[in-house]
């Protein structure tokens, strides 16, 4: 950094509001603190009551409350009622935005009953909690079990719902990511009242990835299952002073938790907790913590510091002592450590009550601290609120770790706010590009703190009155925030949306990626029910008409204005060329990521991450088979690939090359490969283009085949046609009843056949006679037991086949009616 001297600005004129701010402590001490304390106490009693109920009972009540939310949503008449908002009063949230969206007509859904810990599952290491459970409440339940959420935001009052849908971080985020990264499942009530459970890999996985940073604009969260980790009773904390310029401080901070050899997942080298506080442009204290057992902490010679007691010095002031006394180590009870910044509200408490850090105040009234942020907001009035917007900064800048030095210099020049809080967090490379996302190609650099699956970021927390304001100089808070937001956009940084923003809609979506979020808004029917995230975060009053017009515009956008990846085998890929080509396709709104490839066959983007891949190639072999496979990987199902060829006067075989390319695309699994007409609006050096689509189904996915029931051919019967009546074909002779052949034989007692027998009786009598001479029927024993039963039961070689049934020992005789038809 070349120059840390800030030019002095003109003096600012003092106004009435300055006195209101200066003497605000009177209202805080006599009104805000007593009410805050009463509210904390009542909330505590409510939590104890809830903890006395069994998990089963809590779950039952939860299910009933979910049904009430469902009913309320179903009762909404979209044409009459406004957009859906929670019934939470705007001033109750910890965030600094004005929550202006609640001033427009809206339809309230009451979620106030959702404040219970539903289950602590020690086997699955999961805490199932409702969205209004706050950090103080959850640590009170888990810490005695030697368990904790993997990320416990420092401030007691922060809620699970707010940390998931908004922003949540703490000193363990360099291992686990942001608060939302530790969630295993969400239970969400969608716009149509459907209740779904979204996880990383179930049918609602797209919703799962879209929830963080969505500010409740996709659905209402009614419970979350969050990862638990085992912990120990104490935090062994090392305070290490650093003296140097801001770049050197940034490097010392990186070295405190990110091994230079890249061994970022090695618990021996990486501490459990990290934070750095920068007190002046040249002084900082880096703190690293490791969980320690009671036995270790209580060993002789170790210092135990119970920072949670109300009379103890404020934590940031205590840590500052390292600048004077040098590096030191102490043991802090784990729960006290988690909430170390609560009592002093980081260092904001000093501005609200300038003497609250003095020993006499701490001993006398420290037990009432901190004032509830919600009450401070409720009692400040419009004038003080505007004063804070103009003369105060509460902002977090999320920046890649390697840019922390630059960010610190920027803050010093533009805002001059101290102390500054540094807290690292790992940003995961998700399979879907979410609202915040890693820098394209970061894996190839393997910078300090990065792994192949995550990029190390840092929250540069800028909270306090800027130097110029403290010196009574002119300071334009809104302009400073605007410049900060531009700096973040240019440096692939992000701004948590609880803070005041000056971004217009276009720049908001330059900072955050809209693609996946907007797709989910449409898919899950949120458009027209919940306000969009930009309008929710936007400063200033919103009318319902304004919001609805904006929603309509989104619905009418022609083609996925989503993500585009462009690359080339050439040295340069002009951005204007990419935009021109995309415009020809009807894609106006997009943020292309451009990669220039020379030889690599890998694309630096996650799977199913982009809507369009644009390739500009010079070589006839480009893209090769392997690269086409990569294109297929990074495209979302149904995504489009465009390949343009730069003209090469020597070949002149456009048609042949086009069909080769079409065939290559088809063989790589793309559909609808076809040549593109290179329009005159595109630069003349483009000789031809080919377009194809990735199939809209996922490889490996399954779906039920519809049974193709072939419809039988319909036959039209015309009753009037000349069909032949079968009866008409019979003659009179045919119609006569047939005379059955009757026995002509003598049927007296002897029942003998006549001489000229033609009825068959003589023949049968001969058989019987023959049988009598060969078989002794009186002693005959059937082997199979069926000979006497009749032909139906006899075997094929039975000697009695064709004869009537008989009883063993009796003579076989033909009955009189043996010729009578048995039909
Ligand atoms: C003084 C101060 C200290 C802070 N300290 C920390 C800190 O230590 N660590 C940290 O990580 N952050 C901190 N923050 C920032 C804080 O994380 C954000 O304000 C965060 O969004 C949580 O605030 P909240 O619990 O009040 O949620 P809210 O502001 O009430 O909610 C945030 C968003 O989530 C939505 N939402 C909440 N519940 C639901 C639900 N059930 N369904 C759908 N949508 C929902 C809300 O509508 C809102 O848009 C601090 C902010 C301030 C001002």
Tab-separated table of N, CA, C and O and ligand atoms in Angstrom, residues 86 88 92-96 101 111 131 153-155 157-159 161-163 165-170 215-216 219-222 345-346 373 394 498 536, ligand 1:
chain	number	residue	atom	x	y	z
A	86	UNK	N	-43.836	-12.996	6.089
A	86	UNK	CA	-44.052	-13.507	7.445
A	86	UNK	C	-44.624	-12.360	8.283
A	86	UNK	O	-44.420	-11.189	7.976
A	88	UNK	N	-43.690	-11.470	11.104
A	88	UNK	CA	-42.686	-10.934	12.027
A	88	UNK	C	-42.566	-9.416	11.837
A	88	UNK	O	-42.444	-8.939	10.703
A	92	UNK	N	-37.972	-6.499	14.383
A	92	UNK	CA	-37.473	-7.609	15.212
A	92	UNK	C	-36.219	-8.247	14.616
A	92	UNK	O	-35.343	-8.714	15.327
A	93	UNK	N	-36.108	-8.227	13.276
A	93	UNK	CA	-34.941	-8.857	12.637
A	93	UNK	C	-33.667	-8.125	13.049
A	93	UNK	O	-33.675	-6.918	13.283
A	94	UNK	N	-32.561	-8.866	13.115
A	94	UNK	CA	-31.284	-8.257	13.501
A	94	UNK	C	-30.723	-7.406	12.353
A	94	UNK	O	-30.062	-6.404	12.575
A	95	UNK	N	-31.021	-7.803	11.137
A	95	UNK	CA	-30.462	-7.136	9.951
A	95	UNK	C	-30.748	-5.640	9.903
A	95	UNK	O	-31.636	-5.133	10.581
A	96	UNK	N	-29.953	-4.919	9.081
A	96	UNK	CA	-30.018	-3.461	9.080
A	96	UNK	C	-30.923	-2.877	7.999
A	96	UNK	O	-31.087	-1.675	7.920
A	101	UNK	N	-40.263	-3.702	2.336
A	101	UNK	CA	-41.247	-4.473	1.572
A	101	UNK	C	-42.503	-4.736	2.378
A	101	UNK	O	-43.566	-4.970	1.828
A	111	UNK	N	-45.457	-17.183	11.561
A	111	UNK	CA	-44.552	-18.317	11.850
A	111	UNK	C	-44.052	-18.262	13.300
A	111	UNK	O	-43.117	-18.967	13.667
A	131	UNK	N	-37.440	-22.642	12.544
A	131	UNK	CA	-36.667	-21.478	12.052
A	131	UNK	C	-36.448	-20.358	13.059
A	131	UNK	O	-35.506	-19.592	12.920
A	153	UNK	N	-23.372	-19.058	14.734
A	153	UNK	CA	-23.148	-17.616	14.557
A	153	UNK	C	-23.007	-16.971	15.939
A	153	UNK	O	-23.686	-17.369	16.885
A	154	UNK	N	-22.098	-15.985	16.068
A	154	UNK	CA	-21.696	-15.477	17.389
A	154	UNK	C	-22.819	-14.819	18.178
A	154	UNK	O	-22.891	-14.943	19.394
A	155	UNK	N	-23.674	-14.113	17.481
A	155	UNK	CA	-24.637	-13.264	18.156
A	155	UNK	C	-25.849	-14.092	18.607
A	155	UNK	O	-26.470	-14.780	17.795
A	157	UNK	N	-28.988	-13.642	19.332
A	157	UNK	CA	-30.347	-13.471	18.825
A	157	UNK	C	-30.555	-13.939	17.385
A	157	UNK	O	-31.683	-13.935	16.891
A	158	UNK	N	-29.488	-14.322	16.697
A	158	UNK	CA	-29.635	-14.700	15.282
A	158	UNK	C	-30.420	-15.997	15.176
A	158	UNK	O	-30.186	-16.940	15.929
A	159	UNK	N	-31.340	-16.037	14.226
A	159	UNK	CA	-32.225	-17.205	14.125
A	159	UNK	C	-31.771	-18.147	13.005
A	159	UNK	O	-31.145	-17.716	12.025
A	161	UNK	N	-33.679	-19.583	10.780
A	161	UNK	CA	-34.325	-19.203	9.512
A	161	UNK	C	-33.593	-18.065	8.828
A	161	UNK	O	-33.387	-18.081	7.614
A	162	UNK	N	-33.178	-17.067	9.616
A	162	UNK	CA	-32.479	-15.907	9.053
A	162	UNK	C	-31.085	-16.264	8.580
A	162	UNK	O	-30.630	-15.789	7.544
A	163	UNK	N	-30.400	-17.128	9.332
A	163	UNK	CA	-29.030	-17.506	8.957
A	163	UNK	C	-29.015	-18.380	7.705
A	163	UNK	O	-28.059	-18.346	6.934
A	165	UNK	N	-31.702	-18.471	5.221
A	165	UNK	CA	-32.233	-17.728	4.072
A	165	UNK	C	-31.451	-16.452	3.802
A	165	UNK	O	-31.523	-15.895	2.720
A	166	UNK	N	-30.756	-15.975	4.833
A	166	UNK	CA	-29.929	-14.783	4.674
A	166	UNK	C	-28.477	-15.199	4.681
A	166	UNK	O	-28.015	-15.881	3.762
A	167	UNK	N	-27.800	-14.876	5.774
A	167	UNK	CA	-26.360	-15.093	5.783
A	167	UNK	C	-25.905	-15.471	7.191
A	167	UNK	O	-26.353	-14.884	8.163
A	168	UNK	N	-25.043	-16.467	7.299
A	168	UNK	CA	-24.555	-16.879	8.615
A	168	UNK	C	-23.126	-17.390	8.534
A	168	UNK	O	-22.774	-18.190	7.661
A	169	UNK	N	-22.285	-16.913	9.438
A	169	UNK	CA	-20.870	-17.275	9.398
A	169	UNK	C	-20.342	-17.293	10.822
A	169	UNK	O	-20.930	-16.673	11.719
A	170	UNK	N	-19.247	-17.966	11.060
A	170	UNK	CA	-18.499	-17.816	12.310
A	170	UNK	C	-17.100	-18.387	12.160
A	170	UNK	O	-16.733	-18.853	11.067
A	215	UNK	N	-33.591	-15.338	0.830
A	215	UNK	CA	-34.365	-14.440	1.708
A	215	UNK	C	-35.830	-14.847	1.820
A	215	UNK	O	-36.707	-13.991	1.908
A	216	UNK	N	-36.100	-16.124	1.788
A	216	UNK	CA	-37.483	-16.581	1.971
A	216	UNK	C	-38.360	-16.316	0.769
A	216	UNK	O	-39.585	-16.275	0.893
A	219	UNK	N	-40.107	-20.052	-0.670
A	219	UNK	CA	-41.071	-20.787	0.145
A	219	UNK	C	-40.821	-20.459	1.601
A	219	UNK	O	-39.860	-19.762	1.930
A	220	UNK	N	-41.694	-20.977	2.475
A	220	UNK	CA	-41.526	-20.692	3.909
A	220	UNK	C	-40.843	-21.880	4.569
A	220	UNK	O	-41.317	-23.023	4.460
A	221	UNK	N	-39.734	-21.599	5.227
A	221	UNK	CA	-38.988	-22.662	5.910
A	221	UNK	C	-39.679	-22.956	7.234
A	221	UNK	O	-39.913	-22.035	8.021
A	222	UNK	N	-40.012	-24.229	7.491
A	222	UNK	CA	-40.668	-24.539	8.770
A	222	UNK	C	-39.806	-25.419	9.675
A	222	UNK	O	-40.066	-25.530	10.870
A	345	UNK	N	-21.971	-6.292	21.331
A	345	UNK	CA	-22.414	-6.235	19.922
A	345	UNK	C	-21.183	-5.926	19.049
A	345	UNK	O	-21.115	-4.916	18.367
A	346	UNK	N	-20.235	-6.853	19.078
A	346	UNK	CA	-18.896	-6.626	18.506
A	346	UNK	C	-18.339	-5.379	19.176
A	346	UNK	O	-18.025	-5.426	20.341
A	373	UNK	N	-31.155	-5.617	19.614
A	373	UNK	CA	-31.045	-4.854	18.350
A	373	UNK	C	-32.437	-4.455	17.888
A	373	UNK	O	-32.668	-3.332	17.428
A	394	UNK	N	-22.370	-0.607	8.459
A	394	UNK	CA	-22.444	-2.003	8.920
A	394	UNK	C	-22.508	-2.820	7.638
A	394	UNK	O	-23.548	-2.915	6.987
A	498	UNK	N	-28.292	-8.645	4.545
A	498	UNK	CA	-28.910	-8.040	5.736
A	498	UNK	C	-28.514	-6.566	5.822
A	498	UNK	O	-29.140	-5.766	6.506
A	536	UNK	N	-36.951	-7.484	-2.465
A	536	UNK	CA	-36.985	-7.606	-1.014
A	536	UNK	C	-35.791	-6.885	-0.384
A	536	UNK	O	-35.899	-6.278	0.676
B	1	LIG	C1	-25.483	-6.297	14.991
B	1	LIG	C2	-25.417	-7.453	14.070
B	1	LIG	C3	-24.678	-8.556	14.422
B	1	LIG	C4	-24.592	-9.627	13.556
B	1	LIG	N1	-23.840	-10.679	13.922
B	1	LIG	C5	-23.711	-11.706	13.102
B	1	LIG	C6	-22.934	-12.835	13.450
B	1	LIG	O1	-22.359	-12.887	14.510
B	1	LIG	N2	-22.831	-13.847	12.587
B	1	LIG	C7	-23.512	-13.819	11.426
B	1	LIG	O2	-23.413	-14.762	10.676
B	1	LIG	N3	-24.264	-12.787	11.046
B	1	LIG	C8	-24.395	-11.729	11.857
B	1	LIG	N4	-25.176	-10.665	11.474
B	1	LIG	C9	-25.926	-10.693	10.214
B	1	LIG	C10	-27.080	-11.659	10.302
B	1	LIG	O3	-26.512	-12.867	10.024
B	1	LIG	C11	-28.246	-11.481	9.356
B	1	LIG	O4	-28.978	-10.417	9.748
B	1	LIG	C12	-29.056	-12.766	9.206
B	1	LIG	O5	-29.802	-12.752	8.048
B	1	LIG	C13	-29.860	-13.228	10.419
B	1	LIG	O6	-30.709	-12.330	10.954
B	1	LIG	P1	-32.100	-12.726	11.627
B	1	LIG	O7	-31.977	-13.980	12.378
B	1	LIG	O8	-32.564	-11.538	12.361
B	1	LIG	O9	-33.008	-13.052	10.390
B	1	LIG	P2	-34.040	-12.146	9.607
B	1	LIG	O10	-33.409	-10.839	9.302
B	1	LIG	O11	-35.345	-12.147	10.270
B	1	LIG	O12	-34.166	-13.020	8.287
B	1	LIG	C14	-33.273	-12.938	7.233
B	1	LIG	C15	-34.025	-13.301	5.958
B	1	LIG	O13	-34.471	-14.638	6.032
B	1	LIG	C16	-35.848	-14.697	5.840
B	1	LIG	N5	-36.416	-15.710	6.706
B	1	LIG	C17	-36.262	-15.814	8.036
B	1	LIG	N6	-36.962	-16.864	8.492
B	1	LIG	C18	-37.567	-17.430	7.439
B	1	LIG	C19	-38.419	-18.555	7.264
B	1	LIG	N7	-38.801	-19.300	8.283
B	1	LIG	N8	-38.847	-18.873	6.029
B	1	LIG	C20	-38.475	-18.121	4.973
B	1	LIG	N9	-37.680	-17.042	5.081
B	1	LIG	C21	-37.215	-16.702	6.297
B	1	LIG	C22	-36.389	-13.330	6.184
B	1	LIG	O14	-37.596	-13.049	5.518
B	1	LIG	C23	-35.258	-12.439	5.750
B	1	LIG	O15	-35.378	-12.134	4.404
B	1	LIG	C24	-25.267	-9.589	12.325
B	1	LIG	C25	-26.019	-8.479	11.971
B	1	LIG	C26	-26.083	-7.414	12.830
B	1	LIG	C27	-26.875	-6.226	12.424
